[in-house]
Coordinates of C-alpha atoms in Angstrom, one line a residue:
X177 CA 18.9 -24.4 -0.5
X178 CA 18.9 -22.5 2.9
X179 CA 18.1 -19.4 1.1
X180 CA 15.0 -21.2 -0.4
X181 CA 13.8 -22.3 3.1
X182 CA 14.7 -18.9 4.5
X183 CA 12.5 -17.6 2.0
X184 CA 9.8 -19.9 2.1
X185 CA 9.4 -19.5 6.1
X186 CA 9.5 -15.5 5.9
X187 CA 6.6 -15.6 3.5
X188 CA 4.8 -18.0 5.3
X189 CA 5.0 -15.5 8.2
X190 CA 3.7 -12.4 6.3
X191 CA 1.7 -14.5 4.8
X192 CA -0.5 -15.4 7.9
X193 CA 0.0 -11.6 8.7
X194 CA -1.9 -10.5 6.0
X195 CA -4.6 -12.9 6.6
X196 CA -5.2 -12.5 10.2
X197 CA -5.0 -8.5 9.2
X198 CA -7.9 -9.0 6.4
X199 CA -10.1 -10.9 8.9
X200 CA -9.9 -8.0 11.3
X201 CA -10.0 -5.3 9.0
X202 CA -12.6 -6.6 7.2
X203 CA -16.4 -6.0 8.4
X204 CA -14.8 -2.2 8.8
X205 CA -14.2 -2.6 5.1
X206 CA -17.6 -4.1 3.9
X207 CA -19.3 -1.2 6.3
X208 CA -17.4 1.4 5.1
X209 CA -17.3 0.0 1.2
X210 CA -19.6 -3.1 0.5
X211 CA -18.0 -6.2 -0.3
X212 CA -16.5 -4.6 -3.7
X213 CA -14.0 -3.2 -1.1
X214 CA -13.6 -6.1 0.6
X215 CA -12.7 -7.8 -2.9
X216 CA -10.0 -5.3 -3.6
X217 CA -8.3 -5.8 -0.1
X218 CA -7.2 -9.3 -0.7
X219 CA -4.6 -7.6 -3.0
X220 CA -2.8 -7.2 -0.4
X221 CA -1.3 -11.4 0.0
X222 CA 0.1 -11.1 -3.5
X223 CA 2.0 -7.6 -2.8
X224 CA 3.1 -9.2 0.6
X225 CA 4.7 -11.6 -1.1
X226 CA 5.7 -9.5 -4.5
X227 CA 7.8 -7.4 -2.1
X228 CA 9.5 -9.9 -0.3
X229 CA 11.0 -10.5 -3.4
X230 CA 12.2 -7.3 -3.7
X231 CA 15.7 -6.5 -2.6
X232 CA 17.1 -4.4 -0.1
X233 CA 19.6 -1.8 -1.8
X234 CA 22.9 -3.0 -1.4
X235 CA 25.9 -0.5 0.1
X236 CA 29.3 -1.3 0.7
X237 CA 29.3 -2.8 3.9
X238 CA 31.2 -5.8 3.8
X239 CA 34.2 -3.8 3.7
X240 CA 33.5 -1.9 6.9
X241 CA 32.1 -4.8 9.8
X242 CA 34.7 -5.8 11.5
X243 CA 36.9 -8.8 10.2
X244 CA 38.2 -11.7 12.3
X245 CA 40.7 -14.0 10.3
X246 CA 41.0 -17.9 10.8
X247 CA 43.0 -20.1 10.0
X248 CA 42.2 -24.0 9.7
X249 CA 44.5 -26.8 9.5
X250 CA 43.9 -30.5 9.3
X251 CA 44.5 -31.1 13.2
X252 CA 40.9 -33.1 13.2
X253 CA 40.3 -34.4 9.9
X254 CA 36.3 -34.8 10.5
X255 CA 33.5 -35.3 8.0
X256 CA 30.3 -33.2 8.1
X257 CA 27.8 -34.6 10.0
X258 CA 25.4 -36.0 8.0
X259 CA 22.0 -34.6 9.8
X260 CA 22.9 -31.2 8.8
X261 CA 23.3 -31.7 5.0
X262 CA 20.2 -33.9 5.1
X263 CA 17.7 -31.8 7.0
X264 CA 17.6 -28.6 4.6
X265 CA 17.7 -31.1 1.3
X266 CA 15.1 -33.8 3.0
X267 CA 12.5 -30.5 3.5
X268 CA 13.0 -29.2 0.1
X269 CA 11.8 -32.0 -1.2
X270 CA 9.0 -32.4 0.6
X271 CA 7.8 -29.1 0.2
X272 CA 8.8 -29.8 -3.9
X273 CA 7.0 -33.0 -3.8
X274 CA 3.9 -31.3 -1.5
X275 CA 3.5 -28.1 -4.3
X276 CA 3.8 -31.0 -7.4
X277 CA 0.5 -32.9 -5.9
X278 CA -1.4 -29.9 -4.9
X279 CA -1.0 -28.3 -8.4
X280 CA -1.7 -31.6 -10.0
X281 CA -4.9 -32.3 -7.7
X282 CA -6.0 -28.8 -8.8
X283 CA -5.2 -29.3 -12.8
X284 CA -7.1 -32.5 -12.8
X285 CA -10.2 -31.4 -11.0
X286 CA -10.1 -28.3 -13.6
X287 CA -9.9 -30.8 -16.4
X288 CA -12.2 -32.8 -14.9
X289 CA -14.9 -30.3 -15.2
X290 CA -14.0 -29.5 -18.2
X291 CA -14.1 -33.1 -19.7
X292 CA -18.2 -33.0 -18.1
X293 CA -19.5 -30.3 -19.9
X294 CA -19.2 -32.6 -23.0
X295 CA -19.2 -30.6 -26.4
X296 CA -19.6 -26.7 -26.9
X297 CA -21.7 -25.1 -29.3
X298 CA -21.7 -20.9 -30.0
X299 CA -24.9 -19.3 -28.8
X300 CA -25.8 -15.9 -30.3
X301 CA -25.5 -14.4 -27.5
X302 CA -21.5 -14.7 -27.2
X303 CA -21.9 -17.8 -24.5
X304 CA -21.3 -21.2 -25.2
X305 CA -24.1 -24.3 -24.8
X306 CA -22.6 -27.3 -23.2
X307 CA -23.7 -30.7 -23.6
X308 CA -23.0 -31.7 -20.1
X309 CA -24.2 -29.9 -16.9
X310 CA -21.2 -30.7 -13.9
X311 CA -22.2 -26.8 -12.5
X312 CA -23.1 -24.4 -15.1
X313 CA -23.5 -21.6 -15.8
X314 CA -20.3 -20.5 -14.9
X315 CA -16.8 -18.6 -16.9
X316 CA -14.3 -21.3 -17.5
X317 CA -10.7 -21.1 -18.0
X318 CA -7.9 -19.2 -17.5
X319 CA -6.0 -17.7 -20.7
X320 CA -9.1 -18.0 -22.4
X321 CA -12.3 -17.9 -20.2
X322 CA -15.6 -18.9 -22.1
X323 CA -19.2 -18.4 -20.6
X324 CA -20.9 -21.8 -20.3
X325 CA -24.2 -22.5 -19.7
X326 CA -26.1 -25.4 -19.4
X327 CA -27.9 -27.4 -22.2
X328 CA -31.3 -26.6 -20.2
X329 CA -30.3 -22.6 -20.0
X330 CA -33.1 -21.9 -22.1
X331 CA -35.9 -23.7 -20.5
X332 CA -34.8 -23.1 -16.9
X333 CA -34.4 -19.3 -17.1
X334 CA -36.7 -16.5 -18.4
X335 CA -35.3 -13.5 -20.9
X336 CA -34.3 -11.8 -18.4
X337 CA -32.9 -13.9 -15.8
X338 CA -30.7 -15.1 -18.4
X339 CA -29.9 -11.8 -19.0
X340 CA -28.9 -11.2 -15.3
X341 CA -26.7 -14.7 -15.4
X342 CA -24.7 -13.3 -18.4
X343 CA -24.4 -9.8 -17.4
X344 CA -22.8 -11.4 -14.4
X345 CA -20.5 -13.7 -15.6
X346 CA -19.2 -11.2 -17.9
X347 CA -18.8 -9.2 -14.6
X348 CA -16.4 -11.5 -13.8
X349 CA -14.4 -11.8 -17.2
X350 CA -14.5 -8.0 -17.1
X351 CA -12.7 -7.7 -13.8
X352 CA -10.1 -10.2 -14.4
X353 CA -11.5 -12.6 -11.5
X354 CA -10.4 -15.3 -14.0
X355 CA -6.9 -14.4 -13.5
X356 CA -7.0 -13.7 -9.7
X357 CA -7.7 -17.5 -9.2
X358 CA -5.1 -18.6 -11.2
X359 CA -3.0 -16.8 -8.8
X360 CA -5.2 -18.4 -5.8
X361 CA -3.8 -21.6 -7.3
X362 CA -0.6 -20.9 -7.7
X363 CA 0.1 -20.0 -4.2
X364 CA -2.1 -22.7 -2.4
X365 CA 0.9 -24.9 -4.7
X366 CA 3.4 -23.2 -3.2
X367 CA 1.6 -23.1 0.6
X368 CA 0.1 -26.0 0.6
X369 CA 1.1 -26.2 3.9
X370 CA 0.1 -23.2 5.3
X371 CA -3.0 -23.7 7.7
X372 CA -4.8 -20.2 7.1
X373 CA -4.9 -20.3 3.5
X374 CA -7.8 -22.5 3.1
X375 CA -9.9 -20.7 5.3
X376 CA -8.4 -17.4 3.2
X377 CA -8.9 -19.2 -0.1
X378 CA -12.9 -20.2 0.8
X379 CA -13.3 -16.1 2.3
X380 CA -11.3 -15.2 -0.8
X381 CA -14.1 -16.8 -3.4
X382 CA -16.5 -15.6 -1.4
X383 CA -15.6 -12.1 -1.6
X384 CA -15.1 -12.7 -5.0
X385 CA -18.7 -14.0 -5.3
X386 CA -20.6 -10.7 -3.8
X387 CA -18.9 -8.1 -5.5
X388 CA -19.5 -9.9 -8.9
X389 CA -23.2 -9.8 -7.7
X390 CA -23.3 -5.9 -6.3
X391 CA -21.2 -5.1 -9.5
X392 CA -23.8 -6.9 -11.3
X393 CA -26.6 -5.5 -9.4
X394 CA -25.6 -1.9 -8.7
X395 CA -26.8 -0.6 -12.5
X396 CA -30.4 -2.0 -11.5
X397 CA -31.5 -2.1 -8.1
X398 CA -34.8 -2.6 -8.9
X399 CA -34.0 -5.9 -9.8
X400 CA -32.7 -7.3 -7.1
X401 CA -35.7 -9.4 -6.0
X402 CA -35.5 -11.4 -9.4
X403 CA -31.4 -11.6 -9.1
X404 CA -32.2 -13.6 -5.8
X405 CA -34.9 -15.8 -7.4
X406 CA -32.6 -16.8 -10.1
X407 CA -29.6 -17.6 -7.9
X408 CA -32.2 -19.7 -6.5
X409 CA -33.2 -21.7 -9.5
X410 CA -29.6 -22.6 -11.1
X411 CA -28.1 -26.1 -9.8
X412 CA -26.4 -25.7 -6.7
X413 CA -22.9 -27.1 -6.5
X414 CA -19.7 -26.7 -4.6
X415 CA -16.7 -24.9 -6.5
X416 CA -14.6 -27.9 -7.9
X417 CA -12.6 -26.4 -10.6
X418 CA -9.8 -23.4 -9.4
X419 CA -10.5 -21.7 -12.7
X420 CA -14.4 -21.7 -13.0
X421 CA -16.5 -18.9 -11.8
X422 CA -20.1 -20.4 -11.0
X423 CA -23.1 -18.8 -11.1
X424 CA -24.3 -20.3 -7.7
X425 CA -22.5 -22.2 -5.6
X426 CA -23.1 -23.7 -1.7
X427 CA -21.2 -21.9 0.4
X428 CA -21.7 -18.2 -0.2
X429 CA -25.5 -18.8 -1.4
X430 CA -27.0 -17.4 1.9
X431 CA -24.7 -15.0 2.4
X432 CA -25.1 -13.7 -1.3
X433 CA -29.2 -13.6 -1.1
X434 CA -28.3 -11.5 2.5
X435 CA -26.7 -9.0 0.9
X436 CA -29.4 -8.6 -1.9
X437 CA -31.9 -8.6 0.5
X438 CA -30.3 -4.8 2.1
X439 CA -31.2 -1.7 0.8
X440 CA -28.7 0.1 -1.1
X441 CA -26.8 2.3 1.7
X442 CA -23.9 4.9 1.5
X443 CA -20.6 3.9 1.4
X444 CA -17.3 5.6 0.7
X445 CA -16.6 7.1 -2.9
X446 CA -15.2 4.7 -4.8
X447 CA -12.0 6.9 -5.1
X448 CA -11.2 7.2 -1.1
X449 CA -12.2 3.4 -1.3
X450 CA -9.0 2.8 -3.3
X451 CA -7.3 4.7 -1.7
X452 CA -7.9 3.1 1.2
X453 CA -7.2 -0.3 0.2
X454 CA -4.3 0.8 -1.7
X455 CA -2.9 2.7 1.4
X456 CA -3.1 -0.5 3.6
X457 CA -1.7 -2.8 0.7
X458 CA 1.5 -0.4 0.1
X459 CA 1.4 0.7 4.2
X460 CA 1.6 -3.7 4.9
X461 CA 3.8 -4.2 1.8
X462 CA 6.4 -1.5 3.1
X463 CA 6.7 -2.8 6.4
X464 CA 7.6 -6.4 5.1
X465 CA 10.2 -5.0 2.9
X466 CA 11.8 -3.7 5.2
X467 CA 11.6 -6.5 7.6
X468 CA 14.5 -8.3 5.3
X469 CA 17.1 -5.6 6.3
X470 CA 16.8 -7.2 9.6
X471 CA 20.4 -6.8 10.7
X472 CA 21.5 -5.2 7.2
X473 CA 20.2 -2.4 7.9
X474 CA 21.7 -2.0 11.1
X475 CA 25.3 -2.0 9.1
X476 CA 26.2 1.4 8.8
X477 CA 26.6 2.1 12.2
X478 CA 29.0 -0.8 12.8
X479 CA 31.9 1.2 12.2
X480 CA 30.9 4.2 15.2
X481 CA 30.6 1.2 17.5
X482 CA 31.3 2.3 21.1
X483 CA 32.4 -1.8 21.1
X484 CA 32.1 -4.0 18.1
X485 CA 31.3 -7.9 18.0
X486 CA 33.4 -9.9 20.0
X487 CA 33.7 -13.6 19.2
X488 CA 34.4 -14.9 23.0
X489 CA 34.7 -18.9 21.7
X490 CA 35.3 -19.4 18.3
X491 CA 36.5 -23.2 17.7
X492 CA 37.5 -24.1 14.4
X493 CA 35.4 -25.9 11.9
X494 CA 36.5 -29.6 11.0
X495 CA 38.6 -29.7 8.1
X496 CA 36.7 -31.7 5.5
X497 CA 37.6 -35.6 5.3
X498 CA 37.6 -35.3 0.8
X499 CA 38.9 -32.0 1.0
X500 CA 42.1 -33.4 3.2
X501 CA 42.4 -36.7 1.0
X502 CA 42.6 -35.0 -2.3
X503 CA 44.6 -32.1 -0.7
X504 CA 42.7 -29.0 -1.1
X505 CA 42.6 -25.5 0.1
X506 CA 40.8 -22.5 0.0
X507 CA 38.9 -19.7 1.6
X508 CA 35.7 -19.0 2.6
X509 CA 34.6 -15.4 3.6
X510 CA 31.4 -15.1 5.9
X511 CA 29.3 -12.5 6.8
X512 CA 27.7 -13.5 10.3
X513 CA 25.1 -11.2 11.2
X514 CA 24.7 -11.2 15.0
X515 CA 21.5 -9.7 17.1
X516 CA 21.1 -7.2 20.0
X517 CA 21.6 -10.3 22.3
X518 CA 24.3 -11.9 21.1
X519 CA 22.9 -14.1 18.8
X520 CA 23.3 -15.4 15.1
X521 CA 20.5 -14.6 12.9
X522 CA 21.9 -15.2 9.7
X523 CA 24.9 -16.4 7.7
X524 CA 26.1 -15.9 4.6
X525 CA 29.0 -16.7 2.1
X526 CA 30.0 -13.8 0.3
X527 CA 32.8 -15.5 -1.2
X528 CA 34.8 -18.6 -1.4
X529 CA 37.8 -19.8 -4.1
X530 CA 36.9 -23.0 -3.9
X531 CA 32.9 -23.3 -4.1
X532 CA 31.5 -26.1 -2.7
X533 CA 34.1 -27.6 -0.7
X534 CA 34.0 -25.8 2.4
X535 CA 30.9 -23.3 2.4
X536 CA 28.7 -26.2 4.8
X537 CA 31.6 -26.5 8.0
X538 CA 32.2 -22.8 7.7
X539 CA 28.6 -21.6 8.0
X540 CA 28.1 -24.8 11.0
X541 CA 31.0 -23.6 12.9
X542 CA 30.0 -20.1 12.5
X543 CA 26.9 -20.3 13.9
X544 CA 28.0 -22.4 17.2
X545 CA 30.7 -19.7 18.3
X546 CA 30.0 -17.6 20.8
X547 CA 29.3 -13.8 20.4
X548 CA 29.0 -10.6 22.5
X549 CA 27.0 -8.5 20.9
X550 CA 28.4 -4.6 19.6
X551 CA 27.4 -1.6 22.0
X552 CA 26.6 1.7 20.5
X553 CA 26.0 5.0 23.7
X554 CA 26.1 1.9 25.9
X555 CA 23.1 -0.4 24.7
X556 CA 23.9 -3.9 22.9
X557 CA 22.5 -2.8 18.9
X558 CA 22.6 -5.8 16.2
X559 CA 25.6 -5.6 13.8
X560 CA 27.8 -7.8 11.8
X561 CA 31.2 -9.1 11.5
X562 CA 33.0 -10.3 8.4
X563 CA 35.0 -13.6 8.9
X564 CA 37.4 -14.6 6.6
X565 CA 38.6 -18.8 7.0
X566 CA 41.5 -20.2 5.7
X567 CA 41.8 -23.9 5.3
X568 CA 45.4 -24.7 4.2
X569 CA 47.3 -28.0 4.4
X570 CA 50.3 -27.0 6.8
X571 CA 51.3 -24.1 9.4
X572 CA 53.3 -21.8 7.1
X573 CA 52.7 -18.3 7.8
X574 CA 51.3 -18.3 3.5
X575 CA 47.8 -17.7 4.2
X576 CA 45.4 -17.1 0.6
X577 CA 44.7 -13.6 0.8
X578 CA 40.6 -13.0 1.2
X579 CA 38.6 -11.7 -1.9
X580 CA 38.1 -8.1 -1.6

């Protein structure tokens, strides 16, 4: 459960990274690429959070931190306070219930527009001709996208401009934009509560938006003048639907018919544009990877310590009230990974003979204890020390040996 909120807060953190990095980055990229460029950047959310769930290689550590035994007996007999189970479970379920009604809002709008076109019929053209009109022409759907138009496509465009409207909704069924907002959906589910990814989600169709239209538009320059006019004359709406890509919609229009309105100037190949993007998707990516090592990755030099961890105060966790009554024992080994000034920032079970019993005092006393931190040529470095605790019924000397 902690792990899931652990998770959760990292990739909210990255996440707003990434987005604060593409609003910076991103006139540079529409000067140095056109907005085609600026499309491909937002790649770089997904990978963010693609390598988060990545794991750091795993060496043999554990066996070489240094290890501080404990023994518990039942002295205190004291329940778990019932705040700190509560807290962790109480969030989880309302980010759960949070993710449930975002995804539900966006299934029923989705259905919703779906439900007004009213009945399809095949044109000869490979689109479809709806009965309805609630924002056509536009691709709809996600595993299989259709191209809808409206049942007035024929009187309200020419040849031609119908021509354009098709050539550039197939744009977008071409390029997979179809599937890129299923994946905008899926994590404005899952971040519902994140406050930059509406304003990244809105910039995100945007982008979308133009480099359907210079895509569309870069075979025929000439044409760009009628491209405009024909945004003009579809039926504006505002995008309701998180798997529809409209023809025209509100809140790019002006900045669409802008970008039409420039003459066609020199931008990077399209080879060293990729590479670009790619370089700050992989470049960004990296670095967050490698942000979970954290104190991991400061594990190896534990054991060339000038000093290792010291645990100055280290009370013993309550013995568990159900535990005593019924009579059980066990162990619980924890790593406790401990920063450059001396405190926790994180801890984990790695093992424990009887699960579930005594994991939730063991990690709350661990992280009120008192640390110095280990020194290496002198300067406090982060590190980690392996704790193993014993919780046995009387004061023998019999202690349960620790899993290995």
């Amino acid at each position: 459960m902690n792990e899931l909120l652990d998770g959760l807060w990292q990739a909210s953190l990255w996440l707003a990274v990434g987005v604060i990095l593409l609003a910076v980055t991103r006139p540079l990229l529409v000067r140095l690429g056109g907005a085609g460029l600026a499309y491909r950047s937002w790649w770089l959310l997904p990978l963010l959070l693609a390598t988060l769930l990545i794991p750091l290689p795993q060496v043999a550590l554990l066996q070489r931190v240094p290890t501080l035994p404990l023994k518990v007996v039942p002295e205190a007999v004291d329940s778990l306070p019932t705040a700190s189970l509560q807290w962790p479970l109480l969030l989880l379920v309302v980010w759960a219930l949070g993710a449930g009604v975002c995804l539900l809002r966006d299934l029923r709008a989705q259905r919703r527009f779906e439900r007004g076109m009213g009945g399809l019929q095949a044109r000869a053209d490979g689109s479809w001709q709806a009965s309805g009109d609630p924002g056509l022409p536009a691709l709809v759907g996600l595993w299989r996208p259709r191209i809808v138009v409206g049942p007035d496509f024929d009187q309200q465009f020419t040849a031609q401009e119908q021509a354009l409207i098709l050539q550039h909704e197939h744009s977008h069924r071409r390029n997979g934009d179809h599937w890129a907002n299923g994946v905008l959906l899926l994590m404005r589910a899952v971040f519902w509560f994140h406050p930059l990814l509406p304003w990244a989600a809105r910039r995100f169709l945007r982008d979308q938006e133009l480099a359907c239209d210079a895509r569309t538009i870069a075979p025929q320059p000439a044409l760009r003048g009628l491209y405009a006019s024909t945004l003009l004359k579809a039926q504006l709406v505002h995008p309701v639907a998180p798997a529809v890509c409209h023809w025209r919609s509100q809140p790019v229009l002006k900045e669409r018919i802008a970008m039409l309105k420039q003459s066609k100037r020199k931008a990077l190949p399209w080879v060293s544009g990729q590479v670009l993007v790619v370089g700050l998707c992989l470049g960004v990516g990296a670095v967050a990877w490698a942000s979970q090592g954290g104190a991991m990755a400061a594990g190896p030099t534990v054991a060339v310590m000038d000093r290792e961890i010291r645990v100055d105060k280290m009370p013993p966790p309550s013995y568990p009230k159900s535990a005593f009554e019924q009579s059980q024992t066990g162990v619980v080994v924890l790593r406790v990974d401990v920063d450059a000034q001396g405190a926790v920032s994180d801890v984990r079970v790695v093992s424990a003979t009887n699960p579930g019993v005594f994991e939730a005092v063991s990690i709350a006393a661990a992280r009120s204890w008192t640390y110095r931190p280990a020194l290496k040529n002198g300067k406090p470095v982060a590190g980690a020390v392996r704790i193993p605790i014993t919780f046995a019924m009387d004061e023998s000397d019999e202690v349960t040996e620790t899993a290995r």
